[in-house]
């Protein structure tokens, strides 16, 4: 089991002595996505007024459409929006334009806390343009002057199929044996909710799942669980979405905050036909 602080069942993280004492307005950018929709539900259950902002609701951070209205009167903005493309130019354009527009709107609105979801190992994965774009997003946040918390998460359990597909050649999935420590999206949402209701740390928090294991092993378990006939090959040259990785590339540093959901429990819950 990986070492670190375990997420509490109630709040998602260890108890924070600071919590928002009154009900406030919170805007979740990317509020209709996998993580965003879960955060919106959790915050509303706690009684907060929540704006689930996304292009579906008429809010576009890239063009600025609907943005001023979405953040007006907002105490906390949570940004979990993601680039629609992993291609470097498209991702950089998305995160830079979106970040500048969003932070400018927050500054004008007097937002007190900016919370953003990023990726564990971003600075170690810069061979891929997407991660250079994520680092640019983080740097914009740090330079904005708005109190902030960046939450860096490891890969989600829900993306195992995508990892397998990226390494598939014919009937075989060539996957790196490098270690990683994925996390359930529900645990990510719990963590983000708790951070949203806590004080800005003006720094970065890392979150990860409770198990650290080779990529080929966990993805192999996923394929077996889904009765996928592909054979998994541990290939040290396979990389991760085309970039070289080692045991430190995709794993958190010292003392991350640890999710409660084990991979096998998630698999059993997600795939009841097993």
Short mmCIF file of N, CA and C in Angstrom, two decimals, residues 6-13 190 260:
data_model
loop_
_atom_site.label_atom_id
_atom_site.label_comp_id
_atom_site.label_asym_id
_atom_site.label_seq_id
_atom_site.Cartn_x
_atom_site.Cartn_y
_atom_site.Cartn_z
N UNK A 6 -4.59 9.38 4.33
CA UNK A 6 -5.78 8.79 3.74
C UNK A 6 -6.92 9.80 3.75
N UNK A 7 -7.69 9.81 2.65
CA UNK A 7 -8.83 10.68 2.55
C UNK A 7 -9.91 10.23 3.52
N UNK A 8 -10.48 11.18 4.26
CA UNK A 8 -11.54 10.82 5.19
C UNK A 8 -12.80 10.48 4.42
N UNK A 9 -13.62 9.62 4.98
CA UNK A 9 -14.82 9.18 4.28
C UNK A 9 -15.82 10.31 4.13
N UNK A 10 -15.89 11.19 5.14
CA UNK A 10 -16.92 12.21 5.12
C UNK A 10 -16.59 13.37 4.19
N UNK A 11 -15.35 13.87 4.25
CA UNK A 11 -15.03 15.09 3.53
C UNK A 11 -14.13 14.88 2.33
N UNK A 12 -13.44 13.76 2.27
CA UNK A 12 -12.57 13.52 1.15
C UNK A 12 -11.11 13.70 1.48
N UNK A 13 -10.79 14.47 2.51
CA UNK A 13 -9.42 14.67 2.94
C UNK A 13 -9.40 14.67 4.45
N UNK A 190 -14.29 13.95 -4.15
CA UNK A 190 -14.31 14.19 -2.70
C UNK A 190 -13.19 15.13 -2.30
N UNK A 260 -9.66 6.41 -0.82
CA UNK A 260 -10.10 5.24 -0.07
C UNK A 260 -10.41 4.03 -0.94
#
